[in-house]
Amino acid sequence: MAAWAVQGQGFIYVAPKWQEGTPLEHNWINREGSEDFSNLVDYRDSYQPGARRYDVGERGNIHLVPMAKTGLRQLLDWGVGSIQYTIRARTDRIAERAADMGIAALPPELRAGHYLGLRFPGGVPEGLADRLARKNVYVSVRGREAVRVTPHLWVTDEDEDRFFEVLASALAH
């Protein structure tokens, strides 16, 4: 494996109505019978049943399982609802502060609590994401009109203040 290659651990829930769909990834491991290594070269066009058809071919990294298990246990201990509540409070404050700068967001009842799209009048200023990144503030430009802001649980009030200081400075240029 190349030094730059990334292999990770991921999870997906696939609703039963989508479990027989066509996957985006076409590899040997998501084909029917691929778990039978004695017939490994007996390739088939049909896919694994159910959600297994959506595997991307990197399920052999057993070393990541303990970390994934610990992370999932932490999520269950905290509770998804509590996490959403905590992050929504942060995104609501960010939306209010952005509105004071003339930057709009969807109303709370129309957005998820864990991320926020900030919409700039006249579109996202050219080079805004780069100017923010130079100050170690990272956002994702979405289309021509919005910037996605996704705070995590570890984001503090000081981080939020710094975001707005850097944003104001970047918009002034």
mmCIF file with all atom_site columns, C-alpha atoms in Angstrom:
data_model
loop_
_atom_site.group_PDB
_atom_site.id
_atom_site.type_symbol
_atom_site.label_atom_id
_atom_site.label_alt_id
_atom_site.label_comp_id
_atom_site.label_asym_id
_atom_site.label_entity_id
_atom_site.label_seq_id
_atom_site.pdbx_PDB_ins_code
_atom_site.Cartn_x
_atom_site.Cartn_y
_atom_site.Cartn_z
_atom_site.occupancy
_atom_site.B_iso_or_equiv
_atom_site.pdbx_formal_charge
_atom_site.auth_seq_id
_atom_site.auth_comp_id
_atom_site.auth_asym_id
_atom_site.auth_atom_id
_atom_site.pdbx_PDB_model_num
ATOM 1   C CA . MET A 1 1   ? 0.000   0.000   0.000   1.00 0.00 ? 1   MET A CA 1
ATOM 2   C CA . ALA A 1 2   ? 1.336   3.434   -0.869  1.00 0.00 ? 2   ALA A CA 1
ATOM 3   C CA . ALA A 1 3   ? 2.274   5.776   1.963   1.00 0.00 ? 3   ALA A CA 1
ATOM 4   C CA . TRP A 1 4   ? -0.413  8.230   0.840   1.00 0.00 ? 4   TRP A CA 1
ATOM 5   C CA . ALA A 1 5   ? -3.189  5.641   0.648   1.00 0.00 ? 5   ALA A CA 1
ATOM 6   C CA . VAL A 1 6   ? -6.026  6.019   3.102   1.00 0.00 ? 6   VAL A CA 1
ATOM 7   C CA . GLN A 1 7   ? -7.916  3.072   4.488   1.00 0.00 ? 7   GLN A CA 1
ATOM 8   C CA . GLY A 1 8   ? -10.501 3.527   7.165   1.00 0.00 ? 8   GLY A CA 1
ATOM 9   C CA . GLN A 1 9   ? -13.510 2.149   8.937   1.00 0.00 ? 9   GLN A CA 1
ATOM 10  C CA . GLY A 1 10  ? -16.996 3.180   7.951   1.00 0.00 ? 10  GLY A CA 1
ATOM 11  C CA . PHE A 1 11  ? -20.556 2.213   8.625   1.00 0.00 ? 11  PHE A CA 1
ATOM 12  C CA . ILE A 1 12  ? -23.665 2.491   6.540   1.00 0.00 ? 12  ILE A CA 1
ATOM 13  C CA . TYR A 1 13  ? -27.298 1.818   7.240   1.00 0.00 ? 13  TYR A CA 1
ATOM 14  C CA . VAL A 1 14  ? -29.202 0.825   4.126   1.00 0.00 ? 14  VAL A CA 1
ATOM 15  C CA . ALA A 1 15  ? -32.983 0.800   4.412   1.00 0.00 ? 15  ALA A CA 1
ATOM 16  C CA . PRO A 1 16  ? -34.471 -2.502  3.229   1.00 0.00 ? 16  PRO A CA 1
ATOM 17  C CA . LYS A 1 17  ? -36.046 -0.861  0.178   1.00 0.00 ? 17  LYS A CA 1
ATOM 18  C CA . TRP A 1 18  ? -32.553 0.099   -1.116  1.00 0.00 ? 18  TRP A CA 1
ATOM 19  C CA . GLN A 1 19  ? -30.705 -3.127  -0.295  1.00 0.00 ? 19  GLN A CA 1
ATOM 20  C CA . GLU A 1 20  ? -31.042 -4.588  -3.769  1.00 0.00 ? 20  GLU A CA 1
ATOM 21  C CA . GLY A 1 21  ? -29.800 -1.481  -5.587  1.00 0.00 ? 21  GLY A CA 1
ATOM 22  C CA . THR A 1 22  ? -26.780 -1.102  -7.844  1.00 0.00 ? 22  THR A CA 1
ATOM 23  C CA . PRO A 1 23  ? -23.645 -0.060  -5.935  1.00 0.00 ? 23  PRO A CA 1
ATOM 24  C CA . LEU A 1 24  ? -21.374 2.775   -7.018  1.00 0.00 ? 24  LEU A CA 1
ATOM 25  C CA . GLU A 1 25  ? -18.271 0.665   -6.377  1.00 0.00 ? 25  GLU A CA 1
ATOM 26  C CA . HIS A 1 26  ? -17.738 -2.381  -8.593  1.00 0.00 ? 26  HIS A CA 1
ATOM 27  C CA . ASN A 1 27  ? -15.141 -4.659  -7.037  1.00 0.00 ? 27  ASN A CA 1
ATOM 28  C CA . TRP A 1 28  ? -14.635 -8.329  -6.326  1.00 0.00 ? 28  TRP A CA 1
ATOM 29  C CA . ILE A 1 29  ? -15.562 -8.217  -2.627  1.00 0.00 ? 29  ILE A CA 1
ATOM 30  C CA . ASN A 1 30  ? -19.100 -6.974  -3.198  1.00 0.00 ? 30  ASN A CA 1
ATOM 31  C CA . ARG A 1 31  ? -19.853 -9.790  -5.658  1.00 0.00 ? 31  ARG A CA 1
ATOM 32  C CA . GLU A 1 32  ? -21.911 -12.809 -4.720  1.00 0.00 ? 32  GLU A CA 1
ATOM 33  C CA . GLY A 1 33  ? -19.801 -15.632 -3.270  1.00 0.00 ? 33  GLY A CA 1
ATOM 34  C CA . SER A 1 34  ? -16.667 -13.514 -2.752  1.00 0.00 ? 34  SER A CA 1
ATOM 35  C CA . GLU A 1 35  ? -16.390 -14.734 0.844   1.00 0.00 ? 35  GLU A CA 1
ATOM 36  C CA . ASP A 1 36  ? -15.542 -18.210 -0.534  1.00 0.00 ? 36  ASP A CA 1
ATOM 37  C CA . PHE A 1 37  ? -11.802 -17.871 -1.133  1.00 0.00 ? 37  PHE A CA 1
ATOM 38  C CA . SER A 1 38  ? -11.586 -21.379 -2.595  1.00 0.00 ? 38  SER A CA 1
ATOM 39  C CA . ASN A 1 39  ? -13.497 -20.040 -5.623  1.00 0.00 ? 39  ASN A CA 1
ATOM 40  C CA . LEU A 1 40  ? -11.955 -16.593 -5.603  1.00 0.00 ? 40  LEU A CA 1
ATOM 41  C CA . VAL A 1 41  ? -11.326 -16.525 -9.353  1.00 0.00 ? 41  VAL A CA 1
ATOM 42  C CA . ASP A 1 42  ? -14.874 -17.671 -10.128 1.00 0.00 ? 42  ASP A CA 1
ATOM 43  C CA . TYR A 1 43  ? -16.058 -14.111 -10.647 1.00 0.00 ? 43  TYR A CA 1
ATOM 44  C CA . ARG A 1 44  ? -19.768 -13.392 -10.772 1.00 0.00 ? 44  ARG A CA 1
ATOM 45  C CA . ASP A 1 45  ? -21.724 -10.440 -12.047 1.00 0.00 ? 45  ASP A CA 1
ATOM 46  C CA . SER A 1 46  ? -24.324 -10.663 -9.277  1.00 0.00 ? 46  SER A CA 1
ATOM 47  C CA . TYR A 1 47  ? -23.800 -8.766  -6.027  1.00 0.00 ? 47  TYR A CA 1
ATOM 48  C CA . GLN A 1 48  ? -23.781 -9.840  -2.389  1.00 0.00 ? 48  GLN A CA 1
ATOM 49  C CA . PRO A 1 49  ? -27.288 -9.887  -0.926  1.00 0.00 ? 49  PRO A CA 1
ATOM 50  C CA . GLY A 1 50  ? -28.523 -6.906  1.048   1.00 0.00 ? 50  GLY A CA 1
ATOM 51  C CA . ALA A 1 51  ? -26.349 -4.013  2.136   1.00 0.00 ? 51  ALA A CA 1
ATOM 52  C CA . ARG A 1 52  ? -23.097 -6.021  1.675   1.00 0.00 ? 52  ARG A CA 1
ATOM 53  C CA . ARG A 1 53  ? -23.288 -5.106  -2.013  1.00 0.00 ? 53  ARG A CA 1
ATOM 54  C CA . TYR A 1 54  ? -22.288 -1.560  -1.013  1.00 0.00 ? 54  TYR A CA 1
ATOM 55  C CA . ASP A 1 55  ? -18.934 -2.582  0.517   1.00 0.00 ? 55  ASP A CA 1
ATOM 56  C CA . VAL A 1 56  ? -16.061 -0.695  -1.079  1.00 0.00 ? 56  VAL A CA 1
ATOM 57  C CA . GLY A 1 57  ? -13.475 -3.450  -0.812  1.00 0.00 ? 57  GLY A CA 1
ATOM 58  C CA . GLU A 1 58  ? -11.537 -2.371  2.276   1.00 0.00 ? 58  GLU A CA 1
ATOM 59  C CA . ARG A 1 59  ? -13.134 -4.439  5.005   1.00 0.00 ? 59  ARG A CA 1
ATOM 60  C CA . GLY A 1 60  ? -9.939  -6.292  5.923   1.00 0.00 ? 60  GLY A CA 1
ATOM 61  C CA . ASN A 1 61  ? -8.462  -3.654  8.251   1.00 0.00 ? 61  ASN A CA 1
ATOM 62  C CA . ILE A 1 62  ? -9.130  -5.497  11.515  1.00 0.00 ? 62  ILE A CA 1
ATOM 63  C CA . HIS A 1 63  ? -6.828  -3.154  13.457  1.00 0.00 ? 63  HIS A CA 1
ATOM 64  C CA . LEU A 1 64  ? -9.416  -0.385  13.302  1.00 0.00 ? 64  LEU A CA 1
ATOM 65  C CA . VAL A 1 65  ? -12.216 -2.440  14.860  1.00 0.00 ? 65  VAL A CA 1
ATOM 66  C CA . PRO A 1 66  ? -11.284 -1.726  18.530  1.00 0.00 ? 66  PRO A CA 1
ATOM 67  C CA . MET A 1 67  ? -11.188 2.002   17.806  1.00 0.00 ? 67  MET A CA 1
ATOM 68  C CA . ALA A 1 68  ? -14.504 1.871   15.969  1.00 0.00 ? 68  ALA A CA 1
ATOM 69  C CA . LYS A 1 69  ? -16.009 -0.125  18.830  1.00 0.00 ? 69  LYS A CA 1
ATOM 70  C CA . THR A 1 70  ? -14.821 2.441   21.373  1.00 0.00 ? 70  THR A CA 1
ATOM 71  C CA . GLY A 1 71  ? -16.162 5.299   19.268  1.00 0.00 ? 71  GLY A CA 1
ATOM 72  C CA . LEU A 1 72  ? -19.558 3.646   18.882  1.00 0.00 ? 72  LEU A CA 1
ATOM 73  C CA . ARG A 1 73  ? -19.697 2.943   22.613  1.00 0.00 ? 73  ARG A CA 1
ATOM 74  C CA . GLN A 1 74  ? -18.962 6.636   23.269  1.00 0.00 ? 74  GLN A CA 1
ATOM 75  C CA . LEU A 1 75  ? -21.775 7.681   20.922  1.00 0.00 ? 75  LEU A CA 1
ATOM 76  C CA . LEU A 1 76  ? -24.189 5.353   22.688  1.00 0.00 ? 76  LEU A CA 1
ATOM 77  C CA . ASP A 1 77  ? -23.082 6.609   26.119  1.00 0.00 ? 77  ASP A CA 1
ATOM 78  C CA . TRP A 1 78  ? -23.530 10.253  25.162  1.00 0.00 ? 78  TRP A CA 1
ATOM 79  C CA . GLY A 1 79  ? -26.696 9.598   23.178  1.00 0.00 ? 79  GLY A CA 1
ATOM 80  C CA . VAL A 1 80  ? -27.330 10.837  19.661  1.00 0.00 ? 80  VAL A CA 1
ATOM 81  C CA . GLY A 1 81  ? -30.125 13.103  20.902  1.00 0.00 ? 81  GLY A CA 1
ATOM 82  C CA . SER A 1 82  ? -27.827 14.775  23.427  1.00 0.00 ? 82  SER A CA 1
ATOM 83  C CA . ILE A 1 83  ? -25.147 15.275  20.796  1.00 0.00 ? 83  ILE A CA 1
ATOM 84  C CA . GLN A 1 84  ? -27.679 16.799  18.390  1.00 0.00 ? 84  GLN A CA 1
ATOM 85  C CA . TYR A 1 85  ? -29.029 19.072  21.149  1.00 0.00 ? 85  TYR A CA 1
ATOM 86  C CA . THR A 1 86  ? -25.541 20.300  22.072  1.00 0.00 ? 86  THR A CA 1
ATOM 87  C CA . ILE A 1 87  ? -24.438 20.957  18.513  1.00 0.00 ? 87  ILE A CA 1
ATOM 88  C CA . ARG A 1 88  ? -27.776 22.561  17.567  1.00 0.00 ? 88  ARG A CA 1
ATOM 89  C CA . ALA A 1 89  ? -27.277 25.111  20.343  1.00 0.00 ? 89  ALA A CA 1
ATOM 90  C CA . ARG A 1 90  ? -23.925 25.969  18.754  1.00 0.00 ? 90  ARG A CA 1
ATOM 91  C CA . THR A 1 91  ? -25.253 26.161  15.170  1.00 0.00 ? 91  THR A CA 1
ATOM 92  C CA . ASP A 1 92  ? -28.202 28.289  16.344  1.00 0.00 ? 92  ASP A CA 1
ATOM 93  C CA . ARG A 1 93  ? -25.761 30.774  17.923  1.00 0.00 ? 93  ARG A CA 1
ATOM 94  C CA . ILE A 1 94  ? -23.613 30.766  14.789  1.00 0.00 ? 94  ILE A CA 1
ATOM 95  C CA . ALA A 1 95  ? -26.686 31.441  12.638  1.00 0.00 ? 95  ALA A CA 1
ATOM 96  C CA . GLU A 1 96  ? -27.690 34.364  14.881  1.00 0.00 ? 96  GLU A CA 1
ATOM 97  C CA . ARG A 1 97  ? -24.216 35.868  14.827  1.00 0.00 ? 97  ARG A CA 1
ATOM 98  C CA . ALA A 1 98  ? -23.981 35.407  11.068  1.00 0.00 ? 98  ALA A CA 1
ATOM 99  C CA . ALA A 1 99  ? -27.347 37.162  10.643  1.00 0.00 ? 99  ALA A CA 1
ATOM 100 C CA . ASP A 1 100 ? -25.885 40.154  12.503  1.00 0.00 ? 100 ASP A CA 1
ATOM 101 C CA . MET A 1 101 ? -23.266 40.275  9.716   1.00 0.00 ? 101 MET A CA 1
ATOM 102 C CA . GLY A 1 102 ? -25.893 40.074  6.960   1.00 0.00 ? 102 GLY A CA 1
ATOM 103 C CA . ILE A 1 103 ? -25.261 36.379  6.288   1.00 0.00 ? 103 ILE A CA 1
ATOM 104 C CA . ALA A 1 104 ? -28.408 34.239  6.164   1.00 0.00 ? 104 ALA A CA 1
ATOM 105 C CA . ALA A 1 105 ? -29.192 30.682  7.236   1.00 0.00 ? 105 ALA A CA 1
ATOM 106 C CA . LEU A 1 106 ? -32.313 28.606  6.913   1.00 0.00 ? 106 LEU A CA 1
ATOM 107 C CA . PRO A 1 107 ? -34.661 28.870  9.901   1.00 0.00 ? 107 PRO A CA 1
ATOM 108 C CA . PRO A 1 108 ? -34.019 26.261  12.622  1.00 0.00 ? 108 PRO A CA 1
ATOM 109 C CA . GLU A 1 109 ? -37.079 24.192  11.745  1.00 0.00 ? 109 GLU A CA 1
ATOM 110 C CA . LEU A 1 110 ? -35.761 23.705  8.187   1.00 0.00 ? 110 LEU A CA 1
ATOM 111 C CA . ARG A 1 111 ? -32.209 22.638  9.005   1.00 0.00 ? 111 ARG A CA 1
ATOM 112 C CA . ALA A 1 112 ? -30.474 19.789  10.767  1.00 0.00 ? 112 ALA A CA 1
ATOM 113 C CA . GLY A 1 113 ? -28.834 20.691  14.041  1.00 0.00 ? 113 GLY A CA 1
ATOM 114 C CA . HIS A 1 114 ? -25.363 19.355  13.303  1.00 0.00 ? 114 HIS A CA 1
ATOM 115 C CA . TYR A 1 115 ? -24.436 21.561  10.382  1.00 0.00 ? 115 TYR A CA 1
ATOM 116 C CA . LEU A 1 116 ? -25.277 24.905  8.980   1.00 0.00 ? 116 LEU A CA 1
ATOM 117 C CA . GLY A 1 117 ? -25.329 26.505  5.557   1.00 0.00 ? 117 GLY A CA 1
ATOM 118 C CA . LEU A 1 118 ? -24.437 30.194  5.635   1.00 0.00 ? 118 LEU A CA 1
ATOM 119 C CA . ARG A 1 119 ? -25.720 32.053  2.576   1.00 0.00 ? 119 ARG A CA 1
ATOM 120 C CA . PHE A 1 120 ? -23.992 35.207  1.456   1.00 0.00 ? 120 PHE A CA 1
ATOM 121 C CA . PRO A 1 121 ? -25.865 37.991  -0.340  1.00 0.00 ? 121 PRO A CA 1
ATOM 122 C CA . GLY A 1 122 ? -24.518 38.010  -3.869  1.00 0.00 ? 122 GLY A CA 1
ATOM 123 C CA . GLY A 1 123 ? -22.819 34.641  -3.382  1.00 0.00 ? 123 GLY A CA 1
ATOM 124 C CA . VAL A 1 124 ? -19.753 33.397  -1.538  1.00 0.00 ? 124 VAL A CA 1
ATOM 125 C CA . PRO A 1 125 ? -16.956 35.947  -1.956  1.00 0.00 ? 125 PRO A CA 1
ATOM 126 C CA . GLU A 1 126 ? -14.200 34.730  -4.266  1.00 0.00 ? 126 GLU A CA 1
ATOM 127 C CA . GLY A 1 127 ? -11.346 33.135  -2.315  1.00 0.00 ? 127 GLY A CA 1
ATOM 128 C CA . LEU A 1 128 ? -13.145 33.249  1.047   1.00 0.00 ? 128 LEU A CA 1
ATOM 129 C CA . ALA A 1 129 ? -12.443 29.610  1.950   1.00 0.00 ? 129 ALA A CA 1
ATOM 130 C CA . ASP A 1 130 ? -8.744  30.069  1.124   1.00 0.00 ? 130 ASP A CA 1
ATOM 131 C CA . ARG A 1 131 ? -8.482  33.225  3.248   1.00 0.00 ? 131 ARG A CA 1
ATOM 132 C CA . LEU A 1 132 ? -10.125 31.402  6.152   1.00 0.00 ? 132 LEU A CA 1
ATOM 133 C CA . ALA A 1 133 ? -7.884  28.344  5.712   1.00 0.00 ? 133 ALA A CA 1
ATOM 134 C CA . ARG A 1 134 ? -4.772  30.531  5.915   1.00 0.00 ? 134 ARG A CA 1
ATOM 135 C CA . LYS A 1 135 ? -5.937  31.307  9.462   1.00 0.00 ? 135 LYS A CA 1
ATOM 136 C CA . ASN A 1 136 ? -6.691  27.617  10.172  1.00 0.00 ? 136 ASN A CA 1
ATOM 137 C CA . VAL A 1 137 ? -10.453 28.041  9.865   1.00 0.00 ? 137 VAL A CA 1
ATOM 138 C CA . TYR A 1 138 ? -11.948 25.453  7.542   1.00 0.00 ? 138 TYR A CA 1
ATOM 139 C CA . VAL A 1 139 ? -15.320 25.580  5.845   1.00 0.00 ? 139 VAL A CA 1
ATOM 140 C CA . SER A 1 140 ? -16.721 23.939  2.760   1.00 0.00 ? 140 SER A CA 1
ATOM 141 C CA . VAL A 1 141 ? -18.064 26.092  -0.063  1.00 0.00 ? 141 VAL A CA 1
ATOM 142 C CA . ARG A 1 142 ? -21.302 24.625  -1.393  1.00 0.00 ? 142 ARG A CA 1
ATOM 143 C CA . GLY A 1 143 ? -22.296 25.875  -4.792  1.00 0.00 ? 143 GLY A CA 1
ATOM 144 C CA . ARG A 1 144 ? -21.876 29.605  -5.314  1.00 0.00 ? 144 ARG A CA 1
ATOM 145 C CA . GLU A 1 145 ? -24.047 30.889  -2.505  1.00 0.00 ? 145 GLU A CA 1
ATOM 146 C CA . ALA A 1 146 ? -23.336 28.936  0.673   1.00 0.00 ? 146 ALA A CA 1
ATOM 147 C CA . VAL A 1 147 ? -20.596 27.915  3.054   1.00 0.00 ? 147 VAL A CA 1
ATOM 148 C CA . ARG A 1 148 ? -21.114 24.819  5.177   1.00 0.00 ? 148 ARG A CA 1
ATOM 149 C CA . VAL A 1 149 ? -20.125 25.167  8.818   1.00 0.00 ? 149 VAL A CA 1
ATOM 150 C CA . THR A 1 150 ? -19.993 21.922  10.816  1.00 0.00 ? 150 THR A CA 1
ATOM 151 C CA . PRO A 1 151 ? -18.944 22.424  14.426  1.00 0.00 ? 151 PRO A CA 1
ATOM 152 C CA . HIS A 1 152 ? -17.998 19.390  16.490  1.00 0.00 ? 152 HIS A CA 1
ATOM 153 C CA . LEU A 1 153 ? -18.550 18.715  20.179  1.00 0.00 ? 153 LEU A CA 1
ATOM 154 C CA . TRP A 1 154 ? -15.042 19.883  21.009  1.00 0.00 ? 154 TRP A CA 1
ATOM 155 C CA . VAL A 1 155 ? -15.668 23.376  19.575  1.00 0.00 ? 155 VAL A CA 1
ATOM 156 C CA . THR A 1 156 ? -15.606 25.950  22.382  1.00 0.00 ? 156 THR A CA 1
ATOM 157 C CA . ASP A 1 157 ? -17.086 29.427  22.732  1.00 0.00 ? 157 ASP A CA 1
ATOM 158 C CA . GLU A 1 158 ? -13.565 30.746  22.135  1.00 0.00 ? 158 GLU A CA 1
ATOM 159 C CA . ASP A 1 159 ? -13.381 28.759  18.875  1.00 0.00 ? 159 ASP A CA 1
ATOM 160 C CA . GLU A 1 160 ? -16.704 30.247  17.815  1.00 0.00 ? 160 GLU A CA 1
ATOM 161 C CA . ASP A 1 161 ? -15.487 33.772  18.641  1.00 0.00 ? 161 ASP A CA 1
ATOM 162 C CA . ARG A 1 162 ? -12.319 33.163  16.644  1.00 0.00 ? 162 ARG A CA 1
ATOM 163 C CA . PHE A 1 163 ? -14.359 31.896  13.691  1.00 0.00 ? 163 PHE A CA 1
ATOM 164 C CA . PHE A 1 164 ? -16.250 35.192  13.573  1.00 0.00 ? 164 PHE A CA 1
ATOM 165 C CA . GLU A 1 165 ? -13.107 37.286  14.040  1.00 0.00 ? 165 GLU A CA 1
ATOM 166 C CA . VAL A 1 166 ? -11.398 35.491  11.158  1.00 0.00 ? 166 VAL A CA 1
ATOM 167 C CA . LEU A 1 167 ? -14.569 35.594  9.038   1.00 0.00 ? 167 LEU A CA 1
ATOM 168 C CA . ALA A 1 168 ? -14.955 39.351  9.545   1.00 0.00 ? 168 ALA A CA 1
ATOM 169 C CA . SER A 1 169 ? -11.312 39.883  8.632   1.00 0.00 ? 169 SER A CA 1
ATOM 170 C CA . ALA A 1 170 ? -11.585 37.646  5.554   1.00 0.00 ? 170 ALA A CA 1
ATOM 171 C CA . LEU A 1 171 ? -14.710 39.471  4.363   1.00 0.00 ? 171 LEU A CA 1
ATOM 172 C CA . ALA A 1 172 ? -12.993 42.854  4.765   1.00 0.00 ? 172 ALA A CA 1
ATOM 173 C CA . HIS A 1 173 ? -10.384 41.946  2.139   1.00 0.00 ? 173 HIS A CA 1
#
